[in-house]
């Protein structure tokens, strides 16, 4: 096939490729804080809306039947601008919503994967799933679809973190009973299926770029505009050196 011609599409692909090359699982963090807009930018890439909210809404990840049965629960351990309490990412508002469940005293106690410095992370995002809608529609295969959807979401968040100069690592080894009980007051029968730890790793981050992205996404939401966000990418997303 013919190579991609020079132009905006080629530039976008080159920028995306550089982000993929920058991504690697980071298990050690510095303990430094991240900005709330950085967290929101990562969360939006993982499970945000790419169109205006509504019956025909689309997300930043594929979702079987458009059910969007995941929710992102966030432990903001060192996030400037966010209270240190359990929060939920609200895709429709592009904002954090406080939950009533208490934060764990030591986040590491929720995880069985021990070689991650949870206490030094800036935030831990837990992907929680409502298994009802997909299993009612697709039977047992609905559980598989949920896991695939969680994988799409986590990968997007890891790529977004790399683009912002943050470290990230997806974690599947957690204490299911402890995590689900810890979140049950807010999430009921939902179950945790995956997690992503985020934090500083000594690289130079770009909070201003994250703030610009969040601002523009909110303008899009408030104006009700939808469409291809590749246009935004070509105009505003800077390549990673």
Tab-separated table of C-alpha atoms in Angstrom:
chain	number	residue	atom	x	y	z
A	1	UNK	CA	0.000	0.000	0.000
A	2	UNK	CA	1.080	3.595	-0.544
A	3	UNK	CA	2.765	5.324	2.418
A	4	UNK	CA	0.789	7.928	4.323
A	5	UNK	CA	1.214	11.251	2.529
A	6	UNK	CA	2.680	14.180	4.398
A	7	UNK	CA	0.049	16.353	6.025
A	8	UNK	CA	-2.072	16.635	9.189
A	9	UNK	CA	-2.891	12.907	9.245
A	10	UNK	CA	0.774	11.955	8.994
A	11	UNK	CA	1.661	14.461	11.711
A	12	UNK	CA	-1.051	13.039	13.957
A	13	UNK	CA	0.213	9.491	13.405
A	14	UNK	CA	3.781	10.569	14.120
A	15	UNK	CA	2.674	12.256	17.345
A	16	UNK	CA	0.688	9.194	18.400
A	17	UNK	CA	3.626	6.901	17.620
A	18	UNK	CA	5.931	9.000	19.777
A	19	UNK	CA	3.482	8.654	22.683
A	20	UNK	CA	3.352	4.880	22.261
A	21	UNK	CA	7.156	4.755	22.338
A	22	UNK	CA	7.140	6.842	25.532
A	23	UNK	CA	4.645	4.570	27.310
A	24	UNK	CA	5.967	1.969	29.702
A	25	UNK	CA	4.652	0.571	32.960
A	26	UNK	CA	5.969	2.687	35.841
A	27	UNK	CA	5.757	1.080	39.273
A	28	UNK	CA	7.773	3.602	41.279
A	29	UNK	CA	6.528	7.160	41.788
A	30	UNK	CA	8.107	10.230	43.368
A	31	UNK	CA	5.216	11.162	45.659
A	32	UNK	CA	4.850	14.573	43.996
A	33	UNK	CA	1.356	15.837	43.296
A	34	UNK	CA	-0.402	16.062	39.960
A	35	UNK	CA	-2.897	18.730	38.934
A	36	UNK	CA	-6.617	18.001	38.938
A	37	UNK	CA	-6.771	18.872	35.227
A	38	UNK	CA	-4.108	16.243	34.532
A	39	UNK	CA	-6.244	13.672	36.323
A	40	UNK	CA	-9.375	14.772	34.440
A	41	UNK	CA	-7.545	14.624	31.111
A	42	UNK	CA	-6.394	11.060	31.795
A	43	UNK	CA	-9.865	10.033	32.994
A	44	UNK	CA	-11.519	11.563	29.925
A	45	UNK	CA	-9.191	9.654	27.619
A	46	UNK	CA	-10.035	6.503	29.552
A	47	UNK	CA	-13.816	6.826	29.751
A	48	UNK	CA	-14.960	10.230	28.579
A	49	UNK	CA	-17.611	11.233	26.084
A	50	UNK	CA	-16.534	12.174	22.578
A	51	UNK	CA	-19.984	13.571	21.789
A	52	UNK	CA	-22.591	15.526	23.714
A	53	UNK	CA	-24.331	13.467	26.457
A	54	UNK	CA	-27.564	11.839	25.336
A	55	UNK	CA	-29.104	8.689	23.830
A	56	UNK	CA	-26.686	8.724	20.883
A	57	UNK	CA	-23.601	9.574	22.935
A	58	UNK	CA	-20.269	8.016	22.126
A	59	UNK	CA	-17.320	7.355	24.389
A	60	UNK	CA	-13.563	7.430	23.961
A	61	UNK	CA	-13.523	3.610	24.090
A	62	UNK	CA	-15.575	0.898	22.358
A	63	UNK	CA	-18.443	-0.389	24.497
A	64	UNK	CA	-20.494	-3.468	23.605
A	65	UNK	CA	-23.982	-2.291	22.698
A	66	UNK	CA	-23.044	1.225	23.803
A	67	UNK	CA	-23.930	0.186	27.365
A	68	UNK	CA	-20.989	1.991	29.011
A	69	UNK	CA	-21.265	-0.156	32.116
A	70	UNK	CA	-18.017	0.999	33.755
A	71	UNK	CA	-17.426	3.738	36.289
A	72	UNK	CA	-14.083	5.243	37.281
A	73	UNK	CA	-13.566	5.529	41.037
A	74	UNK	CA	-10.556	7.618	41.994
A	75	UNK	CA	-8.360	7.633	45.057
A	76	UNK	CA	-6.782	11.127	44.850
A	77	UNK	CA	-3.718	10.657	47.033
A	78	UNK	CA	-1.834	13.772	45.906
A	79	UNK	CA	-3.975	15.735	43.456
A	80	UNK	CA	-3.756	19.519	43.719
A	81	UNK	CA	-7.278	20.924	43.642
A	82	UNK	CA	-9.038	17.707	44.672
A	83	UNK	CA	-9.993	16.695	48.205
A	84	UNK	CA	-8.306	13.566	49.552
A	85	UNK	CA	-11.464	11.488	49.549
A	86	UNK	CA	-12.942	8.898	47.210
A	87	UNK	CA	-14.201	10.523	44.025
A	88	UNK	CA	-15.979	9.346	40.899
A	89	UNK	CA	-15.275	10.644	37.411
A	90	UNK	CA	-18.439	12.129	35.909
A	91	UNK	CA	-18.080	11.886	32.095
A	92	UNK	CA	-21.111	14.084	31.395
A	93	UNK	CA	-19.767	16.974	33.510
A	94	UNK	CA	-16.068	16.265	32.968
A	95	UNK	CA	-15.595	16.638	36.698
A	96	UNK	CA	-15.032	14.709	39.902
A	97	UNK	CA	-17.927	13.829	42.189
A	98	UNK	CA	-17.226	13.066	45.887
A	99	UNK	CA	-18.347	9.683	47.204
A	100	UNK	CA	-19.414	8.813	50.723
A	101	UNK	CA	-17.241	5.702	51.112
A	102	UNK	CA	-14.100	6.353	53.186
A	103	UNK	CA	-10.627	6.322	51.682
A	104	UNK	CA	-8.508	3.342	52.724
A	105	UNK	CA	-5.901	4.265	55.334
A	106	UNK	CA	-3.254	2.583	53.211
A	107	UNK	CA	-4.209	2.088	49.541
A	108	UNK	CA	-1.628	-0.716	49.254
A	109	UNK	CA	-3.832	-2.846	51.529
A	110	UNK	CA	-6.393	-3.056	48.722
A	111	UNK	CA	-3.899	-4.648	46.332
A	112	UNK	CA	-2.241	-8.037	46.033
A	113	UNK	CA	0.248	-6.794	43.437
A	114	UNK	CA	2.926	-5.598	45.854
A	115	UNK	CA	5.657	-4.226	43.578
A	116	UNK	CA	3.897	-0.902	42.954
A	117	UNK	CA	4.530	2.157	45.169
A	118	UNK	CA	0.848	2.954	45.750
A	119	UNK	CA	1.615	5.266	48.681
A	120	UNK	CA	3.793	7.436	46.421
A	121	UNK	CA	1.267	7.535	43.562
A	122	UNK	CA	-0.673	10.724	42.944
A	123	UNK	CA	-3.895	8.827	42.220
A	124	UNK	CA	-5.265	5.330	41.780
A	125	UNK	CA	-8.187	4.820	39.405
A	126	UNK	CA	-10.386	1.771	39.946
A	127	UNK	CA	-12.576	0.602	37.078
A	128	UNK	CA	-15.838	-0.696	38.520
A	129	UNK	CA	-18.402	-2.563	36.430
A	130	UNK	CA	-22.144	-3.097	36.513
A	131	UNK	CA	-22.367	-6.657	35.175
A	132	UNK	CA	-26.169	-6.580	34.855
A	133	UNK	CA	-26.716	-4.781	31.522
A	134	UNK	CA	-24.090	-6.652	29.463
A	135	UNK	CA	-24.934	-10.102	30.846
A	136	UNK	CA	-28.665	-9.563	30.361
A	137	UNK	CA	-28.062	-8.619	26.736
A	138	UNK	CA	-25.226	-11.000	25.859
A	139	UNK	CA	-25.395	-13.749	28.451
A	140	UNK	CA	-22.109	-15.009	29.889
A	141	UNK	CA	-20.224	-13.371	27.017
A	142	UNK	CA	-21.226	-10.011	28.511
A	143	UNK	CA	-18.622	-10.540	31.249
A	144	UNK	CA	-15.955	-10.959	28.587
A	145	UNK	CA	-17.090	-7.741	26.924
A	146	UNK	CA	-16.771	-5.868	30.219
A	147	UNK	CA	-13.184	-7.040	30.655
A	148	UNK	CA	-12.345	-6.012	27.100
A	149	UNK	CA	-13.906	-2.595	27.695
A	150	UNK	CA	-11.882	-2.163	30.886
A	151	UNK	CA	-8.737	-3.026	28.942
A	152	UNK	CA	-9.530	-0.411	26.287
A	153	UNK	CA	-10.082	2.177	29.021
A	154	UNK	CA	-6.916	1.368	30.953
A	155	UNK	CA	-4.785	1.425	27.815
A	156	UNK	CA	-6.134	4.847	26.873
A	157	UNK	CA	-5.297	6.145	30.343
A	158	UNK	CA	-1.767	4.779	30.191
A	159	UNK	CA	-1.217	6.387	26.785
A	160	UNK	CA	-2.660	9.700	28.004
A	161	UNK	CA	-0.392	9.613	31.048
A	162	UNK	CA	2.636	9.099	28.811
A	163	UNK	CA	1.575	12.050	26.641
A	164	UNK	CA	1.435	14.242	29.762
A	165	UNK	CA	4.785	13.092	31.140
A	166	UNK	CA	3.165	11.060	33.927
A	167	UNK	CA	3.843	7.496	34.949
A	168	UNK	CA	1.114	4.843	34.940
A	169	UNK	CA	0.752	1.137	35.516
A	170	UNK	CA	-2.373	-1.017	35.112
A	171	UNK	CA	-3.028	-3.362	38.030
A	172	UNK	CA	-5.274	-6.415	38.038
A	173	UNK	CA	-4.089	-7.886	41.317
A	174	UNK	CA	-6.293	-6.483	44.062
A	175	UNK	CA	-8.295	-7.866	46.962
A	176	UNK	CA	-11.724	-8.171	45.325
A	177	UNK	CA	-13.648	-8.556	48.568
A	178	UNK	CA	-11.914	-5.666	50.320
A	179	UNK	CA	-12.213	-3.277	47.361
A	180	UNK	CA	-15.830	-4.127	46.571
A	181	UNK	CA	-16.841	-3.857	50.216
A	182	UNK	CA	-14.983	-0.567	50.496
A	183	UNK	CA	-16.954	0.872	47.577
A	184	UNK	CA	-20.318	-0.827	48.204
A	185	UNK	CA	-21.926	2.158	49.961
A	186	UNK	CA	-21.699	4.135	46.711
A	187	UNK	CA	-21.555	1.467	44.015
A	188	UNK	CA	-23.843	-1.249	45.351
A	189	UNK	CA	-23.306	-4.536	43.525
A	190	UNK	CA	-20.756	-3.173	41.065
A	191	UNK	CA	-17.459	-5.024	41.038
A	192	UNK	CA	-13.903	-3.800	40.539
A	193	UNK	CA	-12.327	-5.306	37.427
A	194	UNK	CA	-9.115	-3.303	36.864
A	195	UNK	CA	-7.086	-0.391	38.222
A	196	UNK	CA	-4.498	2.132	37.073
A	197	UNK	CA	-1.967	3.835	39.352
A	198	UNK	CA	-0.762	7.285	38.256
A	199	UNK	CA	2.005	9.530	39.464
A	200	UNK	CA	5.106	11.574	38.856
A	201	UNK	CA	8.170	9.681	37.730
A	202	UNK	CA	10.699	12.489	37.433
A	203	UNK	CA	9.718	13.510	33.916
A	204	UNK	CA	8.699	17.054	33.072
A	205	UNK	CA	4.912	17.050	33.025
A	206	UNK	CA	2.667	19.447	31.148
A	207	UNK	CA	-0.225	20.562	33.408
A	208	UNK	CA	-0.951	23.498	31.088
A	209	UNK	CA	-1.586	21.170	28.152
A	210	UNK	CA	-3.915	19.103	30.325
A	211	UNK	CA	-5.737	22.243	31.477
A	212	UNK	CA	-6.106	23.410	27.878
A	213	UNK	CA	-7.566	20.068	26.852
A	214	UNK	CA	-10.056	20.014	29.733
A	215	UNK	CA	-11.097	23.613	29.013
A	216	UNK	CA	-11.712	22.908	25.335
A	217	UNK	CA	-13.620	19.706	26.081
A	218	UNK	CA	-15.888	21.598	28.483
A	219	UNK	CA	-16.537	24.233	25.826
A	220	UNK	CA	-17.469	21.458	23.422
A	221	UNK	CA	-19.805	19.910	25.988
A	222	UNK	CA	-21.521	23.184	26.870
A	223	UNK	CA	-22.018	24.106	23.221
A	224	UNK	CA	-23.397	20.647	22.414
A	225	UNK	CA	-20.912	20.158	19.599
A	226	UNK	CA	-19.854	16.678	18.632
A	227	UNK	CA	-17.828	15.130	15.875
A	228	UNK	CA	-14.369	13.877	15.142
A	229	UNK	CA	-11.866	14.793	17.858
A	230	UNK	CA	-9.046	14.004	15.436
A	231	UNK	CA	-9.590	17.567	14.210
A	232	UNK	CA	-8.803	18.828	17.720
A	233	UNK	CA	-5.781	16.522	17.884
A	234	UNK	CA	-4.317	17.847	14.661
A	235	UNK	CA	-4.734	21.468	15.738
A	236	UNK	CA	-3.809	21.402	19.397
A	237	UNK	CA	-2.012	18.260	20.601
A	238	UNK	CA	1.722	18.736	20.603
A	239	UNK	CA	4.085	15.857	19.722
A	240	UNK	CA	6.019	14.265	22.552
A	241	UNK	CA	9.734	14.869	22.169
